[in-house]
Coordinates of C-alpha atoms in Angstrom, one line a residue:
Chain A
X1 CA -47.4 -21.3 -30.6
X2 CA -48.4 -18.5 -28.4
X3 CA -51.1 -17.6 -30.6
X4 CA -52.5 -21.0 -30.8
X5 CA -52.8 -21.3 -27.0
X6 CA -54.4 -18.0 -26.8
X7 CA -56.9 -18.7 -29.7
X8 CA -57.6 -22.0 -27.6
X9 CA -59.0 -20.0 -24.8
X10 CA -61.1 -17.6 -26.8
X11 CA -64.9 -18.2 -26.5
X12 CA -66.7 -18.5 -29.9
X13 CA -69.3 -15.3 -29.1
X14 CA -70.5 -14.0 -32.6
X15 CA -73.1 -12.0 -30.8
X16 CA -70.7 -9.9 -29.2
X17 CA -69.5 -6.6 -30.5
X18 CA -66.3 -6.1 -32.2
X19 CA -64.9 -4.1 -29.2
X20 CA -65.9 -6.9 -26.8
X21 CA -64.3 -9.7 -28.7
X22 CA -60.8 -7.4 -28.8
X23 CA -61.0 -7.1 -25.3
X24 CA -61.6 -10.8 -24.9
X25 CA -58.5 -11.6 -26.9
X26 CA -56.5 -8.8 -25.2
X27 CA -57.5 -10.3 -21.6
X28 CA -56.4 -13.9 -22.9
X29 CA -53.0 -12.6 -24.1
X30 CA -52.5 -10.9 -20.9
X31 CA -53.4 -13.8 -18.8
X32 CA -50.9 -16.2 -20.9
X33 CA -48.2 -13.6 -21.0
X34 CA -48.8 -13.2 -17.0
X35 CA -48.8 -17.1 -16.7
X36 CA -45.4 -17.1 -18.5
X37 CA -43.5 -14.6 -16.5
X38 CA -45.2 -16.2 -13.3
X39 CA -43.3 -19.3 -14.5
X40 CA -40.3 -16.9 -14.9
X41 CA -40.9 -15.6 -11.3
X42 CA -41.2 -19.2 -10.0
X43 CA -37.8 -20.2 -11.3
X44 CA -36.2 -17.1 -10.1
X45 CA -37.8 -17.6 -6.5
X46 CA -36.4 -21.1 -6.5
X47 CA -33.1 -20.1 -7.6
X48 CA -33.0 -17.4 -4.8
X49 CA -34.4 -19.8 -2.3
X50 CA -37.5 -17.8 -1.9
X51 CA -40.0 -20.8 -1.5
X52 CA -42.6 -18.8 0.0
X53 CA -42.9 -16.6 -3.2
X54 CA -42.6 -19.9 -5.2
X55 CA -45.8 -21.1 -3.5
X56 CA -47.6 -17.9 -4.1
X57 CA -46.9 -17.8 -7.8
X58 CA -47.6 -21.6 -8.4
X59 CA -50.9 -20.8 -6.6
X60 CA -51.7 -17.9 -8.7
X61 CA -50.7 -19.7 -11.8
X62 CA -53.3 -22.2 -11.2
X63 CA -55.8 -19.7 -10.6
X64 CA -54.7 -17.9 -13.9
X65 CA -55.4 -21.2 -15.7
X66 CA -58.8 -21.6 -14.1
X67 CA -59.6 -18.2 -15.1
X68 CA -58.8 -18.8 -18.7
X69 CA -61.3 -21.7 -18.7
X70 CA -63.7 -19.5 -17.3
X71 CA -62.9 -17.1 -19.9
X72 CA -63.5 -19.8 -22.6
X73 CA -66.9 -20.8 -20.9
X74 CA -68.0 -17.2 -21.7
X75 CA -67.6 -15.4 -18.5
X76 CA -68.1 -12.0 -18.8
X77 CA -64.7 -10.2 -19.8
X78 CA -64.8 -7.5 -17.4
X79 CA -65.6 -9.8 -14.6
X80 CA -62.6 -12.3 -15.7
X81 CA -60.5 -9.1 -16.0
X82 CA -61.1 -7.8 -12.4
X83 CA -60.6 -11.4 -10.9
X84 CA -57.3 -11.3 -13.0
X85 CA -56.5 -8.2 -11.5
X86 CA -57.5 -9.6 -8.0
X87 CA -55.1 -12.5 -8.3
X88 CA -52.6 -10.5 -9.6
X89 CA -52.5 -8.0 -6.9
X90 CA -52.9 -10.5 -4.2
X91 CA -50.2 -12.7 -5.1
X92 CA -47.6 -9.7 -5.6
X93 CA -48.6 -8.4 -2.3
X94 CA -47.8 -11.7 -0.8
X95 CA -44.5 -11.7 -2.6
X96 CA -43.8 -8.3 -1.4
X97 CA -44.8 -9.1 2.0
X98 CA -42.5 -12.1 2.5
X99 CA -39.6 -10.5 0.7
X100 CA -38.8 -7.5 2.9
X101 CA -42.0 -5.7 2.3
X102 CA -41.3 -1.8 1.6
X103 CA -37.6 -2.7 0.6
X104 CA -38.7 -5.6 -1.5
X105 CA -37.6 -5.6 -5.3
X106 CA -41.1 -6.8 -5.9
X107 CA -42.6 -3.8 -4.9
X108 CA -42.7 -2.1 -8.3
X109 CA -44.6 -5.0 -9.8
X110 CA -47.5 -3.4 -8.3
X111 CA -47.4 -0.9 -11.2
X112 CA -48.4 -3.7 -13.5
X113 CA -51.8 -4.7 -12.4
X114 CA -53.3 -1.1 -12.8
X115 CA -51.5 -0.9 -16.2
X116 CA -52.9 -4.0 -17.5
X117 CA -56.3 -3.7 -16.2
X118 CA -56.6 -0.2 -17.7
X119 CA -55.7 -1.7 -21.0
X120 CA -58.0 -4.7 -20.7
X121 CA -61.0 -3.5 -18.8
X122 CA -61.0 0.3 -19.6
X123 CA -60.5 3.4 -17.5
X124 CA -62.6 2.7 -14.4
X125 CA -60.8 -0.6 -13.7
X126 CA -57.5 1.1 -14.4
X127 CA -58.5 3.6 -12.0
X128 CA -59.8 1.6 -9.3
X129 CA -56.6 -0.9 -9.2
X130 CA -54.5 2.3 -9.5
X131 CA -55.8 3.3 -6.1
X132 CA -55.4 -0.3 -4.6
X133 CA -51.6 -0.5 -5.8
X134 CA -51.0 3.1 -4.3
X135 CA -52.7 2.2 -1.2
X136 CA -50.6 -1.0 -0.8
X137 CA -47.4 0.9 -1.4
X138 CA -48.6 3.6 1.3
X139 CA -49.5 1.0 3.5
X140 CA -46.1 -0.8 3.3
X141 CA -44.4 2.8 3.6
X142 CA -46.2 3.6 6.7
X143 CA -45.7 0.1 8.5
X144 CA -41.8 0.7 7.3
X145 CA -42.1 4.1 8.9
X146 CA -43.5 2.7 12.1
X147 CA -40.7 0.2 12.2
X148 CA -42.6 -2.8 11.2
X149 CA -40.0 -5.8 10.6
X150 CA -41.0 -7.5 7.3
X151 CA -39.9 -11.1 6.8
X152 CA -37.1 -11.5 4.3
X153 CA -37.8 -15.3 3.1
X154 CA -35.3 -15.6 0.5
X155 CA -31.8 -16.4 0.5
X156 CA -30.5 -13.2 1.5
X157 CA -26.9 -14.2 -0.3
X158 CA -28.8 -14.3 -3.7
X159 CA -30.3 -10.9 -3.0
X160 CA -28.6 -9.3 -6.0
X161 CA -29.9 -11.8 -8.4
X162 CA -33.2 -11.7 -7.0
X163 CA -33.5 -7.9 -7.2
X164 CA -32.0 -8.0 -10.7
X165 CA -34.4 -10.7 -12.2
X166 CA -37.4 -9.0 -10.5
X167 CA -36.7 -5.5 -12.1
X168 CA -35.9 -7.0 -15.4
X169 CA -39.1 -9.0 -15.4
X170 CA -41.1 -6.2 -14.6
X171 CA -39.8 -4.1 -17.4
X172 CA -40.3 -6.9 -19.7
X173 CA -44.1 -7.8 -18.5
X174 CA -45.0 -4.4 -19.2
X175 CA -43.3 -4.0 -22.6
X176 CA -45.0 -7.4 -23.6
X177 CA -48.3 -6.3 -22.5
X178 CA -48.1 -3.2 -24.4
X179 CA -47.0 -5.1 -27.4
X180 CA -49.9 -7.2 -27.2
X181 CA -51.9 -4.2 -26.8
X182 CA -50.4 -2.3 -29.9
X183 CA -50.9 -5.1 -32.1
X184 CA -54.3 -5.3 -31.3
X185 CA -54.8 -1.7 -31.5
X186 CA -53.3 -1.8 -35.1
X187 CA -55.5 -4.6 -36.1
X188 CA -58.4 -2.7 -35.2
X189 CA -57.5 0.7 -36.8
X190 CA -56.8 -1.2 -39.8
X191 CA -60.3 -2.8 -39.7
X192 CA -61.8 0.6 -39.0
X193 CA -59.9 2.1 -42.1
X194 CA -60.9 -0.7 -44.3
X195 CA -64.7 -0.3 -43.0
X196 CA -64.4 3.8 -43.9
X197 CA -63.2 3.0 -47.1
X198 CA -65.8 0.5 -48.0
X199 CA -68.5 3.2 -46.5
X200 CA -66.9 5.8 -48.6
X201 CA -67.4 3.7 -51.7
X202 CA -71.1 2.9 -50.7
X203 CA -71.6 6.6 -50.0
X204 CA -70.4 7.7 -53.5
X205 CA -72.2 4.8 -55.0
X206 CA -75.2 6.0 -53.4
X207 CA -74.9 9.6 -54.3
X208 CA -74.3 8.4 -57.7
X209 CA -77.7 6.4 -57.6
X210 CA -79.5 9.4 -56.0
X211 CA -78.8 11.6 -58.7
X212 CA -79.9 9.0 -61.4
X213 CA -82.9 8.9 -59.5
X214 CA -83.6 12.4 -59.4
X215 CA -83.2 12.5 -62.9
X216 CA -85.4 9.3 -63.4
X217 CA -88.1 11.1 -61.2
X218 CA -88.0 14.1 -63.3
X219 CA -88.3 11.9 -66.5
X220 CA -91.2 10.0 -64.8
X221 CA -93.3 13.3 -64.1
X222 CA -92.4 14.4 -67.7
X223 CA -93.8 11.2 -68.9
X224 CA -96.8 11.8 -66.9
X225 CA -97.2 15.1 -68.5
X226 CA -96.8 14.1 -72.0
X227 CA -100.1 13.2 -72.8
X228 CA -101.4 16.5 -71.1
X229 CA -98.8 18.6 -73.1
X230 CA -100.1 16.9 -76.4
X231 CA -103.5 17.9 -75.8
X232 CA -102.5 21.4 -74.6
X233 CA -100.6 21.8 -77.8
X234 CA -103.1 20.0 -80.0
X235 CA -105.9 22.7 -79.1
X236 CA -103.8 25.7 -80.2
X237 CA -102.6 24.2 -83.3
X238 CA -106.1 23.3 -84.3
X239 CA -106.9 27.0 -84.0
X240 CA -103.7 28.3 -85.8
X241 CA -104.8 25.8 -88.6
X242 CA -108.5 26.7 -88.7
X243 CA -108.1 30.3 -88.4
X244 CA -105.5 30.4 -91.1
X245 CA -107.8 28.4 -93.5
X246 CA -110.8 30.3 -92.7
X247 CA -108.8 33.5 -93.3
X248 CA -108.1 32.5 -96.9
X249 CA -111.7 31.8 -97.5
X250 CA -112.2 35.1 -95.8
X251 CA -109.7 36.8 -98.1
X252 CA -111.3 35.3 -101.3
X253 CA -114.6 36.4 -100.5
X254 CA -112.8 40.1 -99.8
X255 CA -111.3 40.0 -103.1
X256 CA -114.7 39.2 -104.9
X257 CA -116.3 41.9 -102.8
X258 CA -113.6 44.3 -103.8
X259 CA -114.0 43.6 -107.6
X260 CA -117.8 44.4 -107.0
X261 CA -116.8 47.6 -105.2
X262 CA -118.6 46.6 -101.9
X263 CA -115.9 48.4 -99.9
X264 CA -118.2 48.1 -96.7
X265 CA -118.3 44.4 -96.9
X266 CA -114.5 44.3 -97.9
X267 CA -113.8 46.3 -94.8
X268 CA -115.9 44.1 -92.7
X269 CA -114.1 41.0 -93.8
X270 CA -110.6 42.6 -93.6
X271 CA -111.4 43.0 -89.6
X272 CA -112.4 39.5 -89.2
X273 CA -109.2 38.5 -91.1
X274 CA -107.2 40.7 -88.7
X275 CA -109.1 39.3 -85.7
X276 CA -108.3 35.9 -86.7
X277 CA -104.5 36.8 -87.3
X278 CA -104.8 38.1 -83.8
X279 CA -106.1 34.8 -82.6
X280 CA -103.4 32.8 -84.7
X281 CA -100.9 34.9 -82.9
X282 CA -102.3 34.1 -79.4
X283 CA -102.7 30.4 -80.0
X284 CA -99.2 30.1 -81.5
X285 CA -97.8 32.0 -78.3
X286 CA -99.9 29.7 -76.3
X287 CA -98.4 26.5 -77.9
X288 CA -94.9 28.1 -77.7
X289 CA -95.0 28.7 -74.0
X290 CA -96.2 25.1 -73.4
X291 CA -93.3 23.9 -75.5
X292 CA -90.9 26.1 -73.5
X293 CA -92.5 25.1 -70.1
X294 CA -91.9 21.6 -71.2
X295 CA -88.4 22.0 -72.0
X296 CA -87.9 23.9 -68.8
X297 CA -89.1 20.9 -66.7
X298 CA -86.7 18.2 -68.4
X299 CA -83.8 20.3 -68.6
X300 CA -81.6 20.2 -65.1
X301 CA -82.3 23.0 -63.2
X302 CA -80.6 26.5 -63.8
X303 CA -80.5 26.9 -60.2
X304 CA -80.9 30.6 -61.1
X305 CA -83.7 32.6 -59.1
X306 CA -85.7 34.8 -61.7
X307 CA -88.7 37.0 -61.7
X308 CA -91.5 34.2 -62.2
X309 CA -95.4 34.8 -62.5
X310 CA -96.2 32.3 -60.0
X311 CA -99.9 32.4 -60.6
X312 CA -99.1 31.4 -64.5
X313 CA -96.7 28.8 -63.3
X314 CA -99.2 27.1 -60.8
X315 CA -102.0 27.4 -63.8
X316 CA -99.9 25.7 -66.4
X317 CA -99.0 22.8 -64.3
X318 CA -102.4 22.6 -63.0
X319 CA -103.7 22.2 -66.4
X320 CA -101.0 19.8 -67.5
X321 CA -101.3 17.6 -64.7
X322 CA -105.1 17.5 -65.2
X323 CA -104.9 16.4 -68.9
X324 CA -102.0 14.2 -68.2
X325 CA -104.2 12.1 -65.8
X326 CA -107.3 12.4 -68.1
X327 CA -105.2 10.9 -71.0
X328 CA -104.1 8.1 -68.9
X329 CA -107.4 7.3 -67.1
X330 CA -110.6 8.3 -69.1
X331 CA -112.7 7.9 -66.4
X332 CA -110.7 10.3 -64.1
X333 CA -112.4 13.5 -63.7
X334 CA -112.3 16.2 -60.8
X335 CA -113.2 19.8 -60.2
X336 CA -110.4 22.4 -60.5
X337 CA -110.9 25.6 -58.7
X338 CA -108.2 28.3 -58.6
X339 CA -108.0 31.4 -56.6
X340 CA -105.1 33.4 -57.7
X341 CA -104.0 36.6 -55.8
X342 CA -103.3 39.0 -58.5
X343 CA -101.5 41.4 -56.5
X344 CA -98.4 39.1 -56.1
X345 CA -96.7 40.2 -59.4
X346 CA -93.5 38.4 -60.0
X347 CA -91.5 36.9 -57.4
X348 CA -87.8 35.6 -57.5
X349 CA -87.5 31.8 -57.6
X350 CA -86.2 29.1 -59.8
X351 CA -89.1 28.4 -62.0
X352 CA -88.0 24.9 -62.9
X353 CA -88.0 23.8 -59.4
X354 CA -91.1 25.4 -58.0
X355 CA -92.9 24.3 -60.9
X356 CA -91.8 20.5 -60.2
X357 CA -92.8 21.3 -56.5
X358 CA -96.1 22.6 -57.7
X359 CA -96.6 19.8 -60.4
X360 CA -95.9 17.2 -57.4
X361 CA -98.4 18.8 -55.2
X362 CA -101.0 18.9 -57.9
X363 CA -100.4 15.4 -59.2
X364 CA -100.7 13.9 -55.9
X365 CA -103.8 15.7 -54.9
X366 CA -105.5 14.5 -58.1
X367 CA -104.3 11.0 -57.3
X368 CA -105.8 11.4 -53.8
X369 CA -109.2 12.5 -55.2
X370 CA -109.2 9.6 -57.7
X371 CA -108.4 7.0 -55.0
X372 CA -111.3 8.1 -53.0
X373 CA -113.6 8.3 -56.1
X374 CA -112.7 4.8 -56.9
X375 CA -113.6 3.6 -53.5
X376 CA -116.8 5.6 -53.5
X377 CA -120.0 3.1 -54.5
X378 CA -120.4 2.8 -58.1
X379 CA -123.3 4.7 -60.0
X380 CA -126.4 2.7 -59.9
X381 CA -127.2 1.8 -63.5
X382 CA -129.5 4.3 -65.1
X383 CA -129.1 6.7 -62.0
X384 CA -129.3 10.4 -62.5
X385 CA -125.9 11.9 -62.5
X386 CA -126.2 14.6 -59.8
X387 CA -127.5 11.9 -57.5
X388 CA -125.1 9.2 -58.3
X389 CA -122.9 9.8 -55.4
X390 CA -122.3 12.7 -53.0
X391 CA -118.7 12.8 -53.6
X392 CA -117.1 15.6 -55.8
X393 CA -113.4 15.3 -56.3
X394 CA -112.0 18.7 -56.0
X395 CA -108.5 20.4 -56.1
X396 CA -108.0 23.7 -55.2
X397 CA -104.9 25.8 -56.3
X398 CA -104.7 29.1 -54.5
X399 CA -101.9 31.7 -54.2
X400 CA -101.8 34.4 -51.9
X401 CA -99.3 37.5 -50.9
X402 CA -98.8 37.7 -47.0
X403 CA -98.1 41.4 -46.2
X404 CA -95.7 41.3 -43.2
X405 CA -97.3 42.7 -39.8
X406 CA -96.2 46.4 -39.6
X407 CA -92.5 46.7 -39.2
X408 CA -91.6 43.7 -40.8
X409 CA -89.5 43.9 -44.1
X410 CA -90.3 40.8 -45.7
X411 CA -93.5 39.2 -46.9
X412 CA -94.1 36.0 -48.1
X413 CA -96.0 34.1 -51.0
X414 CA -98.2 31.3 -50.0
X415 CA -99.0 28.6 -52.6
X416 CA -101.8 26.4 -51.4
X417 CA -102.8 23.0 -53.0
X418 CA -105.8 21.4 -51.4
X419 CA -107.6 18.5 -52.2
X420 CA -110.7 16.7 -50.6
X421 CA -109.3 13.1 -50.9
X422 CA -108.9 10.7 -48.2
X423 CA -106.2 12.5 -46.4
X424 CA -102.9 11.2 -45.0
X425 CA -102.8 8.4 -42.1
X426 CA -101.0 9.7 -39.1
X427 CA -98.6 6.9 -39.2
X428 CA -97.5 7.9 -43.0
X429 CA -97.6 11.7 -42.0
X430 CA -94.2 11.7 -40.2
X431 CA -92.6 9.9 -43.2
X432 CA -94.0 11.7 -46.2
X433 CA -90.8 14.0 -46.7
X434 CA -88.5 11.0 -46.5
X435 CA -86.8 10.0 -49.5
X436 CA -88.2 7.0 -50.8
X437 CA -91.5 6.8 -49.0
X438 CA -94.4 5.9 -51.0
X439 CA -97.8 4.5 -50.4
X440 CA -98.2 3.9 -54.0
X441 CA -97.8 0.4 -55.6
X442 CA -94.6 -0.7 -56.5
X443 CA -93.5 0.9 -59.9
X444 CA -96.1 3.6 -59.7
X445 CA -94.2 6.1 -57.2
X446 CA -90.5 6.8 -57.0
X447 CA -91.2 8.3 -53.3
X448 CA -89.1 11.0 -54.3
X449 CA -91.7 13.8 -55.1
X450 CA -92.4 15.1 -51.7
X451 CA -88.7 14.8 -50.3
X452 CA -87.4 16.5 -53.6
X453 CA -90.1 19.3 -53.1
X454 CA -89.2 19.7 -49.5
X455 CA -85.5 20.2 -50.4
X456 CA -86.2 22.8 -53.1
X457 CA -88.7 24.8 -50.9
X458 CA -86.8 24.9 -47.8
X459 CA -83.0 24.6 -48.8
X460 CA -83.3 26.0 -52.4
X461 CA -85.8 28.8 -51.5
X462 CA -85.4 29.2 -47.6
X463 CA -89.2 28.6 -47.5
X464 CA -91.5 26.2 -45.8
X465 CA -93.6 23.6 -46.9
X466 CA -96.1 22.3 -44.7
X467 CA -98.9 19.9 -44.9
X468 CA -102.3 19.8 -42.8
X469 CA -104.3 16.7 -43.2
X470 CA -107.4 14.8 -42.0
X471 CA -108.0 11.4 -42.5
X472 CA -111.0 10.9 -44.8
X473 CA -111.6 14.6 -45.5
X474 CA -108.4 15.6 -47.4
X475 CA -105.0 17.5 -47.4
X476 CA -103.9 20.9 -47.7
X477 CA -100.3 21.3 -48.7
X478 CA -98.7 24.9 -48.3
X479 CA -95.7 26.3 -49.8
X480 CA -94.3 29.7 -48.2
X481 CA -91.7 31.5 -50.1
X482 CA -90.1 34.4 -48.4
X483 CA -90.1 37.5 -51.2
Chain B
X1 CA -131.5 23.4 -87.7
X2 CA -130.1 24.3 -84.3
X3 CA -126.5 23.1 -83.3
X4 CA -125.4 23.4 -79.7
X5 CA -121.5 23.6 -79.7
X6 CA -119.8 22.5 -76.2
X7 CA -116.2 23.1 -75.7
X8 CA -114.2 24.6 -73.0
X9 CA -112.1 26.8 -75.6
X10 CA -114.0 30.0 -76.2
X11 CA -112.5 30.8 -79.6
X12 CA -114.4 27.6 -80.8
X13 CA -117.4 30.2 -81.3
X14 CA -115.7 32.7 -83.6
X15 CA -114.1 29.7 -85.6
X16 CA -117.7 28.1 -86.0
X17 CA -119.4 31.5 -86.7
X18 CA -116.6 32.2 -89.7
X19 CA -116.7 28.6 -90.8
X20 CA -120.4 28.6 -91.3
X21 CA -120.9 32.1 -91.8
X22 CA -122.7 31.3 -95.2
X23 CA -125.2 28.9 -93.7
X24 CA -125.6 31.4 -90.6
X25 CA -126.6 34.1 -93.1
X26 CA -129.0 31.9 -95.0
X27 CA -130.4 30.7 -91.7
X28 CA -129.8 27.3 -92.8
X29 CA -128.2 26.6 -89.5
X30 CA -128.1 28.4 -86.1
X31 CA -125.5 27.8 -83.6
X32 CA -125.3 28.2 -80.0
X33 CA -122.4 27.9 -77.7
X34 CA -121.8 26.4 -74.0
X35 CA -118.5 26.3 -72.8
X36 CA -118.8 23.6 -70.5
X37 CA -120.9 20.4 -69.8
X38 CA -122.9 22.3 -66.8
X39 CA -123.7 25.2 -69.3
X40 CA -124.9 22.6 -72.1
X41 CA -127.3 21.2 -69.5
X42 CA -128.6 24.5 -68.6
X43 CA -129.2 25.3 -72.1
X44 CA -131.0 22.1 -72.9
X45 CA -133.2 22.6 -69.8
X46 CA -134.0 26.3 -71.2
X47 CA -134.8 24.9 -74.6
X48 CA -136.8 21.7 -73.9
X49 CA -138.7 20.2 -76.9
X50 CA -136.4 21.9 -79.3
X51 CA -134.6 20.0 -81.9
X52 CA -131.0 20.2 -81.1
X53 CA -128.0 18.7 -82.6
X54 CA -125.1 18.5 -80.0
X55 CA -121.5 18.6 -80.9
X56 CA -119.4 18.0 -77.8
X57 CA -115.8 17.9 -77.0
X58 CA -114.6 15.5 -74.6
X59 CA -111.8 16.7 -72.9
X60 CA -113.2 19.5 -70.7
X61 CA -112.8 20.5 -66.8
X62 CA -115.5 19.7 -64.7
X63 CA -118.1 17.4 -66.5
X64 CA -116.6 15.5 -69.3
X65 CA -118.1 15.4 -72.8
X66 CA -118.8 11.4 -72.0
X67 CA -120.8 12.3 -68.6
X68 CA -122.9 15.1 -70.6
X69 CA -123.7 12.7 -73.1
X70 CA -124.8 9.9 -70.7
X71 CA -126.7 12.5 -68.9
X72 CA -128.2 13.8 -72.3
X73 CA -129.1 10.3 -73.3
X74 CA -130.8 9.4 -70.2
X75 CA -133.0 12.4 -69.5
X76 CA -133.7 14.1 -72.9
X77 CA -135.9 11.7 -74.7
X78 CA -138.5 13.9 -76.7
X79 CA -137.4 14.8 -79.1
X80 CA -134.0 12.6 -79.0
X81 CA -131.0 15.1 -79.5
X82 CA -128.4 13.9 -82.0
X83 CA -125.1 13.8 -80.2
X84 CA -121.7 14.1 -82.0
X85 CA -118.6 13.9 -80.1
X86 CA -115.2 15.2 -80.6
X87 CA -111.9 14.6 -79.0
X88 CA -108.6 15.3 -79.2
X89 CA -107.6 11.5 -78.7
X90 CA -109.0 9.5 -81.4
X91 CA -108.5 6.4 -79.5
X92 CA -110.5 3.3 -79.2
X93 CA -111.5 3.8 -75.7
X94 CA -113.1 7.0 -75.9
X95 CA -114.7 5.7 -79.2
X96 CA -116.4 2.7 -77.4
X97 CA -117.4 4.7 -74.4
X98 CA -119.2 7.2 -76.7
X99 CA -120.9 4.6 -78.7
X100 CA -122.0 2.7 -75.4
X101 CA -123.6 5.9 -74.0
X102 CA -125.4 6.3 -77.5
X103 CA -123.2 8.9 -79.4
X104 CA -124.8 9.3 -82.8
X105 CA -121.2 10.1 -84.3
X106 CA -117.8 10.5 -83.4
X107 CA -115.2 13.1 -84.7
X108 CA -111.5 13.4 -83.9
X109 CA -109.7 17.0 -83.9
X110 CA -108.6 18.7 -86.0
X111 CA -112.1 18.9 -87.2
X112 CA -112.8 18.6 -91.0
X113 CA -115.2 21.6 -91.3
X114 CA -116.1 20.3 -94.9
X115 CA -116.8 17.0 -93.5
X116 CA -118.9 18.6 -90.9
X117 CA -120.9 20.4 -93.2
X118 CA -121.7 17.4 -95.1
X119 CA -122.7 15.8 -91.8
X120 CA -124.9 18.7 -90.9
X121 CA -126.6 18.4 -94.7
X122 CA -127.7 15.0 -93.9

């Protein structure tokens, strides 16, 4: 019943925040509860023969009703609340004044306005109405002190009854308002808890998806590498096969020479075979290193830093990335320049992780120069190669040991991947390290490469990943790793 | 006959020299080596009007074998060099491009040296 009445006066305001709607509901409840108590007070006044108070309360009752309709019309909840406070305090003031002033049993009712307003309209309204209520009490007190005679408009023979019902009423109204508030608070708390649980579920799902994506990204980059790896392994294997075959021929010849006593020729052949075996060994190791590198790339990171030759690592991924792209796009070509600082030696890094960062940067660089090349006008048919266009796609990988200025203990190693592609537009530059940001067509990029690279360099190695770019001229990515 | 082998793998020189040691000894074949497309062009410029058979890898950093082929067929007309292409990926696309650019033959890695010898004899 009570709820139905309250609901009737609550406006439909879907555009307002949940907190606002909660306050509207609270306000409607407070006004309706107050109106019920006003009726109770009207009855008490009538019994006590306090007709002035009765009139005041009837008047305020009508005001409250109008206020409820204003609330229903969508009048701002804070305005309605403060008008409600005003009506409340004025009617209570009147009731006090005409029922004995400072000694009136209605005086404690002044407490209700600040409490209700605090709960409905917040602290500021609460403070304001508390000050108003205190000022009224002080005024009454001062007037009484100065000997002012307040009218007593009720039947004095009913004074005991009147006082009793006023005090009881006050206790009850504060309690009821508190109950309403508590109910709404519990409801809001439950809502928040539910939302929190829902968010936690979403978060754990997101985390799971993220780790799947990281794995997918790893596999995707491995896929890009596959063709490069195939090419890189095929070459050494061909050498192993060829040199072993040719060595058999050489040894057959050597046997003939030995039979004939041509020891000098035989020795020469033996030296050739030794040389070939060395080459077989060399190319076998080469293939071995490639396979190891591939396994290392697909394996989850060990997370363990180990002494690594950064130049060899960078070079390996440069070749793999290049051949991978070449295998996918036959027309792709780019000049690779390298400048490795041989004084670096081994540095302590997680090789799989830094390898992935380097691979990412190099793949991006190749992608950038390839894009620019494709935008360049096609060569005129029959044109001469060197003049067909001026653009020469170039990717430069360099490393450098940065010796700290005198006094500094720690140096750093800088790995630079530079390209002369199209550069990164300013509006994309702020976002390139954000997860899932990609400028590649849907399905071609996960948008995780650079964000993961950034994490690896900064969080995993305490280093820096910087980018400098000029639109139309190219980009330079610099990894700085403390050593 | 002079053969120019173009490949970015340097060990290819040792391999060819051993595989064709008899032919080299008998001076039936003469080999020259270039380790990039650019080097090959330099060699061709220096040895113009010489009959050369070119045996080129396709996948090389810098100028690819296909670009080299295109270039050779466009510029060096007299005498027209015979160009054989070698690639690690024996796929249709490279084959078609090589044919389109005028390659005289197309080999896939691993190279069958006995077959290559037969081809040289022809």
